[in-house]
Tab-separated table of C-alpha atoms in Angstrom:
chain	number	residue	atom	x	y	z
A	159	MET	CA	-3.102	-23.686	0.198
A	160	THR	CA	-6.596	-23.330	1.637
A	161	THR	CA	-5.651	-25.475	4.632
A	162	ARG	CA	-2.415	-23.572	5.109
A	163	ARG	CA	-4.206	-20.235	4.968
A	164	LYS	CA	-6.804	-21.310	7.516
A	165	PHE	CA	-4.030	-22.426	9.842
A	166	LEU	CA	-2.195	-19.132	9.474
A	167	GLN	CA	-5.355	-17.168	10.030
A	168	GLY	CA	-6.216	-19.147	13.124
A	169	SER	CA	-2.797	-18.780	14.689
A	170	ALA	CA	-2.404	-15.147	13.689
A	171	ALA	CA	-5.780	-14.297	15.169
A	172	LEU	CA	-4.322	-15.010	18.591
A	173	ALA	CA	-1.408	-12.655	18.094
A	174	PRO	CA	-3.214	-9.306	18.342
A	175	GLY	CA	-4.927	-10.245	21.582
A	176	ALA	CA	-1.658	-11.391	23.102
A	177	ALA	CA	0.352	-8.442	21.848
A	178	LEU	CA	-2.254	-5.843	22.728
A	179	ALA	CA	-3.106	-7.130	26.194
A	180	ALA	CA	-5.263	-4.548	27.945
A	181	PRO	CA	-6.671	-4.161	31.449
A	182	ALA	CA	-10.119	-5.518	32.246
A	183	LEU	CA	-12.511	-3.545	30.096
A	184	ALA	CA	-15.582	-1.745	31.301
A	185	GLN	CA	-18.945	-2.359	29.698
A	186	SER	CA	-18.756	1.131	28.233
A	187	THR	CA	-15.457	0.434	26.457
A	188	ILE	CA	-15.609	1.215	22.749
A	189	ARG	CA	-14.476	-1.858	20.865
A	190	TRP	CA	-13.409	-1.828	17.243
A	191	ARG	CA	-12.375	-4.544	14.844
A	192	MET	CA	-9.772	-3.461	12.323
A	193	GLN	CA	-8.301	-5.386	9.398
A	194	THR	CA	-5.077	-4.570	7.597
A	195	TYR	CA	-3.994	-5.556	4.096
A	196	ALA	CA	-0.757	-6.960	5.613
A	197	GLY	CA	0.035	-10.448	6.826
A	198	PRO	CA	1.463	-10.993	10.331
A	199	ALA	CA	5.180	-10.610	9.449
A	200	LEU	CA	4.632	-7.315	7.616
A	201	ALA	CA	2.034	-6.046	10.089
A	202	GLU	CA	4.702	-6.207	12.781
A	203	HIS	CA	6.118	-3.078	11.154
A	204	VAL	CA	3.307	-1.363	9.262
A	205	ILE	CA	0.469	-1.462	11.811
A	206	ASP	CA	1.107	-3.393	15.072
A	207	PRO	CA	3.108	-0.612	16.812
A	208	ALA	CA	0.435	2.009	16.102
A	209	ILE	CA	-2.445	-0.120	17.411
A	210	GLU	CA	-0.454	-1.209	20.458
A	211	MET	CA	0.239	2.455	21.205
A	212	PHE	CA	-3.417	3.418	20.780
A	213	ASN	CA	-4.702	0.616	23.005
A	214	GLN	CA	-2.146	1.340	25.717
A	215	ILE	CA	-3.040	5.027	25.894
A	216	ALA	CA	-6.798	4.640	25.399
A	217	GLY	CA	-6.995	1.981	28.112
A	218	ASP	CA	-10.503	0.879	29.046
A	219	ARG	CA	-12.070	3.756	27.122
A	220	MET	CA	-11.408	2.130	23.746
A	221	GLN	CA	-9.660	-0.961	22.385
A	222	ILE	CA	-8.984	-2.006	18.786
A	223	GLU	CA	-8.746	-5.694	17.907
A	224	LEU	CA	-6.473	-6.073	14.894
A	225	PHE	CA	-6.849	-8.706	12.173
A	226	TYR	CA	-4.405	-9.450	9.394
A	227	ALA	CA	-4.758	-9.990	5.632
A	228	ASP	CA	-7.866	-11.977	4.677
A	229	GLN	CA	-8.634	-13.030	8.267
A	230	LEU	CA	-12.163	-11.635	8.470
A	231	VAL	CA	-12.827	-10.949	4.789
A	232	PRO	CA	-10.741	-11.166	1.602
A	233	THR	CA	-8.803	-7.983	0.862
A	234	GLY	CA	-10.954	-7.360	-2.208
A	235	GLU	CA	-14.025	-7.186	0.036
A	236	LEU	CA	-12.550	-4.882	2.680
A	237	PHE	CA	-14.412	-1.813	1.500
A	238	GLN	CA	-17.793	-3.540	1.488
A	239	ALA	CA	-17.197	-4.906	4.978
A	240	LEU	CA	-16.121	-1.465	6.196
A	241	GLN	CA	-19.076	0.295	4.624
A	242	ARG	CA	-21.642	-2.029	6.167
A	243	GLY	CA	-19.910	-2.036	9.566
A	244	THR	CA	-18.715	-5.641	9.626
A	245	ILE	CA	-15.294	-4.100	10.204
A	246	ASP	CA	-14.929	-0.769	11.979
A	247	ALA	CA	-11.587	0.329	10.524
A	248	VAL	CA	-9.236	-0.648	7.722
A	249	GLN	CA	-5.632	-0.087	6.718
A	250	SER	CA	-5.324	-0.588	2.962
A	251	ASP	CA	-4.963	1.071	-0.396
A	252	ASP	CA	-8.067	2.009	-2.372
A	253	ASP	CA	-7.177	-0.165	-5.351
A	254	SER	CA	-6.814	-3.614	-3.810
A	255	MET	CA	-9.864	-3.200	-1.551
A	256	ALA	CA	-11.962	-2.211	-4.587
A	257	SER	CA	-13.512	0.921	-3.151
A	258	PRO	CA	-16.227	2.354	-5.450
A	259	THR	CA	-14.823	5.867	-5.628
A	260	GLU	CA	-13.375	8.058	-8.354
A	261	VAL	CA	-9.961	7.971	-6.665
A	262	THR	CA	-9.571	4.198	-6.387
A	263	VAL	CA	-7.146	3.868	-9.327
A	264	PHE	CA	-4.686	6.222	-7.626
A	265	GLY	CA	-4.341	4.108	-4.487
A	266	GLY	CA	-1.618	1.518	-4.274
A	267	TYR	CA	0.833	2.056	-7.120
A	268	PHE	CA	-0.265	4.708	-9.607
A	269	PRO	CA	2.389	4.314	-12.327
A	270	PHE	CA	5.163	6.888	-11.848
A	271	GLY	CA	2.914	9.112	-9.746
A	272	SER	CA	5.693	9.397	-7.176
A	273	ARG	CA	9.450	8.949	-7.228
A	274	TYR	CA	10.184	9.086	-3.488
A	275	SER	CA	8.161	8.260	-0.391
A	276	LEU	CA	8.020	11.902	0.729
A	277	ASP	CA	6.112	12.732	-2.446
A	278	VAL	CA	2.983	11.094	-1.028
A	279	PRO	CA	2.445	13.194	2.126
A	280	VAL	CA	3.287	16.357	0.180
A	281	LEU	CA	0.731	15.506	-2.490
A	282	PHE	CA	-1.924	14.946	0.171
A	283	ASN	CA	-1.085	17.721	2.599
A	284	GLN	CA	0.156	20.480	0.286
A	285	TYR	CA	-1.320	19.742	-3.139
A	286	GLY	CA	-4.919	18.996	-2.163
A	287	LEU	CA	-5.324	15.229	-2.472
A	288	ASP	CA	-6.389	14.809	1.166
A	289	GLU	CA	-9.436	17.023	0.625
A	290	ILE	CA	-10.424	15.137	-2.526
A	291	TRP	CA	-10.099	11.750	-0.779
A	292	LYS	CA	-12.203	12.873	2.187
A	293	GLU	CA	-14.914	14.192	-0.131
A	294	GLU	CA	-15.002	10.990	-2.175
A	295	TYR	CA	-15.235	8.687	0.839
A	296	ALA	CA	-17.820	10.864	2.588
A	297	LYS	CA	-20.097	10.094	-0.372
A	298	VAL	CA	-19.974	6.367	0.419
A	299	GLY	CA	-20.212	6.467	4.214
A	300	VAL	CA	-16.533	6.059	5.040
A	301	GLN	CA	-14.195	8.358	6.957
A	302	HIS	CA	-10.842	8.793	5.258
A	303	ILE	CA	-8.477	9.384	8.155
A	304	SER	CA	-5.045	9.789	6.597
A	305	ALA	CA	-2.771	8.751	3.756
A	306	GLY	CA	0.858	7.730	3.891
A	307	ALA	CA	3.679	6.265	1.840
A	308	TRP	CA	4.935	2.708	1.878
A	309	ASP	CA	7.679	1.192	-0.296
A	310	PRO	CA	8.359	1.494	-4.044
A	311	CYS	CA	7.078	-1.082	-6.537
A	312	HIS	CA	9.653	-3.502	-7.977
A	313	PHE	CA	9.597	-6.906	-9.651
A	314	ALA	CA	10.850	-9.919	-7.690
A	315	THR	CA	11.090	-12.841	-10.114
A	316	LYS	CA	12.281	-16.402	-10.510
A	317	ASP	CA	13.989	-15.618	-13.844
A	318	PRO	CA	16.113	-12.505	-14.538
A	319	ILE	CA	14.507	-9.398	-16.082
A	320	ARG	CA	17.082	-7.430	-18.097
A	321	SER	CA	14.893	-6.075	-20.903
A	322	LEU	CA	11.242	-5.318	-21.555
A	323	ALA	CA	11.093	-8.453	-23.677
A	324	ASP	CA	11.771	-10.511	-20.550
A	325	LEU	CA	8.419	-9.342	-19.127
A	326	GLN	CA	6.446	-11.039	-21.899
A	327	GLY	CA	4.090	-13.674	-20.530
A	328	LYS	CA	5.237	-13.325	-16.921
A	329	ARG	CA	2.430	-14.177	-14.498
A	330	VAL	CA	2.765	-11.580	-11.771
A	331	PHE	CA	0.935	-10.860	-8.529
A	332	THR	CA	0.316	-7.118	-8.464
A	333	PHE	CA	-2.299	-4.425	-7.826
A	334	PRO	CA	-5.260	-3.905	-10.196
A	335	THR	CA	-4.203	-0.549	-11.656
A	336	ALA	CA	-0.521	-1.521	-11.809
A	337	GLY	CA	-1.556	-4.724	-13.583
A	338	ARG	CA	-3.698	-2.784	-16.038
A	339	PHE	CA	-0.706	-0.596	-16.888
A	340	LEU	CA	1.856	-3.406	-17.063
A	341	SER	CA	-0.285	-5.615	-19.288
A	342	GLN	CA	0.757	-3.552	-22.318
A	343	PHE	CA	4.277	-4.911	-21.810
A	344	GLY	CA	3.126	-8.512	-21.811
A	345	VAL	CA	2.728	-8.943	-18.054
A	346	VAL	CA	-0.145	-11.226	-17.048
A	347	PRO	CA	-1.629	-9.841	-13.782
A	348	VAL	CA	-2.754	-12.501	-11.307
A	349	THR	CA	-4.933	-11.986	-8.230
A	350	LEU	CA	-4.527	-14.373	-5.300
A	351	PRO	CA	-4.951	-14.202	-1.509
A	352	TRP	CA	-1.897	-12.559	0.057
A	353	GLU	CA	-0.996	-15.612	2.136
A	354	ASP	CA	-0.918	-17.835	-0.960
A	355	ILE	CA	1.712	-15.871	-2.877
A	356	GLU	CA	4.824	-17.632	-1.571
A	357	VAL	CA	3.423	-21.067	-2.362
A	358	ALA	CA	2.166	-19.903	-5.786
A	359	VAL	CA	5.689	-18.852	-6.743
A	360	GLN	CA	7.077	-22.179	-5.538
A	361	THR	CA	4.540	-24.192	-7.534
A	362	GLY	CA	4.980	-22.132	-10.699
A	363	GLU	CA	1.514	-20.584	-10.604
A	364	LEU	CA	3.328	-17.241	-10.445
A	365	ASP	CA	6.529	-16.158	-12.203
A	366	GLY	CA	6.998	-13.172	-9.963
A	367	ILE	CA	5.652	-10.418	-7.758
A	368	ALA	CA	5.271	-6.671	-8.354
A	369	TRP	CA	3.692	-5.787	-5.036
A	370	SER	CA	6.466	-4.190	-3.008
A	371	GLY	CA	10.079	-3.200	-2.646
A	372	ILE	CA	12.939	-5.364	-1.462
A	373	THR	CA	12.249	-4.730	2.253
A	374	GLU	CA	8.927	-6.546	2.076
A	375	ASP	CA	10.398	-9.271	-0.123
A	376	TYR	CA	12.728	-10.157	2.743
A	377	THR	CA	10.263	-9.463	5.565
A	378	VAL	CA	7.432	-11.656	4.320
A	379	GLY	CA	9.517	-14.471	2.826
A	380	TRP	CA	9.228	-13.743	-0.888
A	381	ALA	CA	13.002	-13.340	-1.162
A	382	ASP	CA	13.224	-17.038	-0.241
A	383	VAL	CA	11.304	-18.134	-3.349
A	384	THR	CA	12.448	-15.584	-5.957
A	385	ASN	CA	15.953	-15.229	-7.370
A	386	TYR	CA	16.088	-11.753	-8.904
A	387	PHE	CA	15.145	-8.196	-7.966
A	388	LEU	CA	14.615	-5.603	-10.727
A	389	THR	CA	15.979	-2.211	-9.653
A	390	ASN	CA	13.677	-0.308	-12.054
A	391	ASN	CA	10.358	0.532	-10.419
A	392	ILE	CA	6.998	1.718	-11.695
A	393	SER	CA	6.301	3.877	-8.650
A	394	GLY	CA	8.358	5.433	-5.893
A	395	ALA	CA	5.853	4.685	-3.128
A	396	TRP	CA	2.664	2.776	-2.454
A	397	ILE	CA	-0.175	5.065	-1.376
A	398	GLY	CA	-2.059	3.547	1.556
A	399	HIS	CA	-4.644	4.835	3.991
A	400	PHE	CA	-6.442	4.450	7.281
A	401	PHE	CA	-10.245	4.372	7.009
A	402	ALA	CA	-13.159	4.028	9.438
A	403	ASN	CA	-16.848	3.306	9.127
A	404	GLN	CA	-18.448	6.762	9.291
A	405	GLU	CA	-21.096	5.928	11.895
A	406	ARG	CA	-18.575	4.263	14.192
A	407	TRP	CA	-16.171	7.158	13.758
A	408	ASN	CA	-18.889	9.634	14.725
A	409	GLU	CA	-19.448	7.733	17.989
A	410	VAL	CA	-15.845	8.170	19.128
A	411	PRO	CA	-15.068	11.115	21.477
A	412	GLU	CA	-12.968	13.884	19.949
A	413	ASP	CA	-9.895	13.213	22.075
A	414	LEU	CA	-9.848	9.556	21.038
A	415	LYS	CA	-10.256	10.564	17.397
A	416	THR	CA	-7.213	12.773	17.834
A	417	LEU	CA	-5.307	9.956	19.505
A	418	PHE	CA	-6.101	7.600	16.639
A	419	LYS	CA	-4.949	10.177	14.093
A	420	VAL	CA	-1.709	10.697	16.011
A	421	CYS	CA	-1.068	6.936	16.073
A	422	CYS	CA	-1.709	6.781	12.334
A	423	GLU	CA	0.793	9.568	11.773
A	424	GLN	CA	3.339	7.739	13.932
A	425	SER	CA	2.814	4.714	11.715
A	426	HIS	CA	3.425	6.816	8.598
A	427	TYR	CA	6.628	8.211	10.107
A	428	TYR	CA	7.925	4.772	11.090
A	429	ARG	CA	7.496	3.515	7.538
A	430	GLN	CA	9.299	6.518	6.093
A	431	TRP	CA	12.624	5.524	7.610
A	432	TRP	CA	12.035	1.756	7.855
A	433	TYR	CA	11.459	1.398	4.123
A	434	TRP	CA	13.940	4.078	3.017
A	435	GLY	CA	16.782	2.538	4.970
A	436	GLY	CA	15.693	-1.025	4.341
A	437	GLU	CA	15.529	-0.668	0.573
A	438	ALA	CA	19.126	0.582	0.413
A	439	ALA	CA	20.554	-1.813	3.010
A	440	LEU	CA	19.095	-4.912	1.391
A	441	ARG	CA	20.217	-3.895	-2.089
A	442	VAL	CA	23.741	-3.536	-0.754
A	443	ASN	CA	23.882	-6.356	1.799
A	444	GLY	CA	20.938	-8.661	1.088
A	445	PRO	CA	22.212	-12.151	0.239
A	446	LYS	CA	19.100	-13.711	-1.276
A	447	MET	CA	18.365	-12.010	-4.621
A	448	GLU	CA	20.561	-10.905	-7.503
A	449	LEU	CA	19.911	-7.334	-8.689
A	450	THR	CA	19.067	-6.807	-12.358
A	451	SER	CA	18.265	-3.659	-14.345
A	452	ILE	CA	16.629	-2.658	-17.603
A	453	PRO	CA	18.756	0.003	-19.380
A	454	ASP	CA	17.546	3.584	-18.884
A	455	ALA	CA	17.001	4.157	-22.600
A	456	GLU	CA	14.659	1.173	-22.745
A	457	TRP	CA	12.959	1.975	-19.440
A	458	ASP	CA	12.139	5.441	-20.788
A	459	THR	CA	9.586	3.636	-22.970
A	460	VAL	CA	7.743	2.601	-19.821
A	461	GLU	CA	7.850	6.105	-18.348
A	462	ARG	CA	6.478	7.598	-21.568
A	463	ALA	CA	3.730	4.989	-21.590
A	464	ALA	CA	2.777	6.107	-18.082
A	465	GLN	CA	2.044	9.615	-19.329
A	466	ALA	CA	-0.350	8.199	-21.918
A	467	PHE	CA	-1.889	6.024	-19.200
A	468	TRP	CA	-2.441	9.114	-17.026
A	469	ASP	CA	-4.336	10.790	-19.877
A	470	GLU	CA	-6.410	7.639	-20.339
A	471	ILE	CA	-7.374	7.708	-16.659
A	472	ALA	CA	-8.088	11.467	-16.753
A	473	ALA	CA	-10.565	10.980	-19.594
A	474	GLU	CA	-12.734	8.724	-17.421
A	475	SER	CA	-14.205	11.399	-15.132
A	476	GLU	CA	-13.925	14.990	-13.954
A	477	THR	CA	-12.567	13.951	-10.543
A	478	LYS	CA	-9.943	11.678	-12.064
A	479	ALA	CA	-8.905	14.479	-14.399
A	480	LYS	CA	-8.504	16.777	-11.390
A	481	VAL	CA	-6.290	14.265	-9.573
A	482	VAL	CA	-4.182	13.594	-12.673
A	483	GLU	CA	-3.657	17.334	-13.106
A	484	ILE	CA	-2.372	17.522	-9.520
A	485	PHE	CA	0.067	14.686	-10.203
A	486	LYS	CA	1.247	16.432	-13.357
A	487	GLN	CA	1.666	19.785	-11.627
A	488	TYR	CA	3.470	18.255	-8.674
A	489	ASN	CA	5.915	16.281	-10.792
A	490	ALA	CA	6.553	19.308	-13.010
A	491	ASP	CA	7.288	21.396	-9.909
A	492	MET	CA	9.672	18.773	-8.551
A	493	GLN	CA	11.453	18.563	-11.915
A	494	LYS	CA	11.884	22.349	-11.991
A	495	ALA	CA	13.120	22.333	-8.385
A	496	GLY	CA	15.991	20.101	-9.482
A	497	ARG	CA	18.327	18.307	-7.115
A	498	PRO	CA	17.614	16.707	-4.672
A	499	TYR	CA	13.921	16.656	-5.605
A	500	ARG	CA	14.498	15.369	-9.122
A	501	TYR	CA	17.565	14.725	-11.233
A	502	THR	CA	17.903	16.106	-14.725
A	503	ASN	CA	17.598	12.659	-16.310
A	504	ALA	CA	14.545	11.735	-14.179
């Protein structure tokens, strides 16, 4: 797997330069290196278009060289590399890049924190999470640029999951906080480099994946090595972000900062419809995985456990308690709003 990963990294490293071909650059051109959490196949949707757009418009004033998952540093070291300036910008969630902030556990998949992808931008832009994130990252020398929603979190497995008992002992690639939550149901969280996951499922090192929805399972090849897709999810949307090293961000002219923010927002918008439509279309028409479900009455056990998990997280610090309270208030408001925001049995 090490040899395979090095080959993929070497070949993928050529892709950004080819795809983002720019005119001859002046000596004064601002040059950034950016790494995403995503591998090449997924990056084609979640980041490539935004960086291509930025480079095309910025021209010889600024160019961003994009690297994919684990190319420059392992995903778990992304924050450290960003903080010390080895990398100028990052697209990731807080959780998998191990950022040392009070909000890290809420990045990625915070269990049942959201039900739909639109919940994420509302939480950040209307319920105050954006301000909290910016304050927390300012303390550690990183500019939090924006947050957006990705896909929901489902299990893709080799064996069918039709009850909570079927989760016992399953070795699953997932995010740190999601793994911490799921371990109470017998799931064994496993951490591996992103590019090794497909092979790990094939060799039996992994029994499944709880890292994405069905769109990514098909896009990155995981649907080729798993047989079943569990329709129950532990979160309605992954919370991901764009970050920059604070010193490098301060050096960028205001109009280029604005351009970068606009390109990030375009990326968020693209994912809103790409995932929303893709999740439904592949459930209905996807030929590679059989859909399974855990009965609602049994799955309610998991949802109730999430509320206890929230309280456990809130007890860890004042900031975490503040964020948990926002999640509680938001979900209570959505429940009271009723259809289409929440259904009575949600």
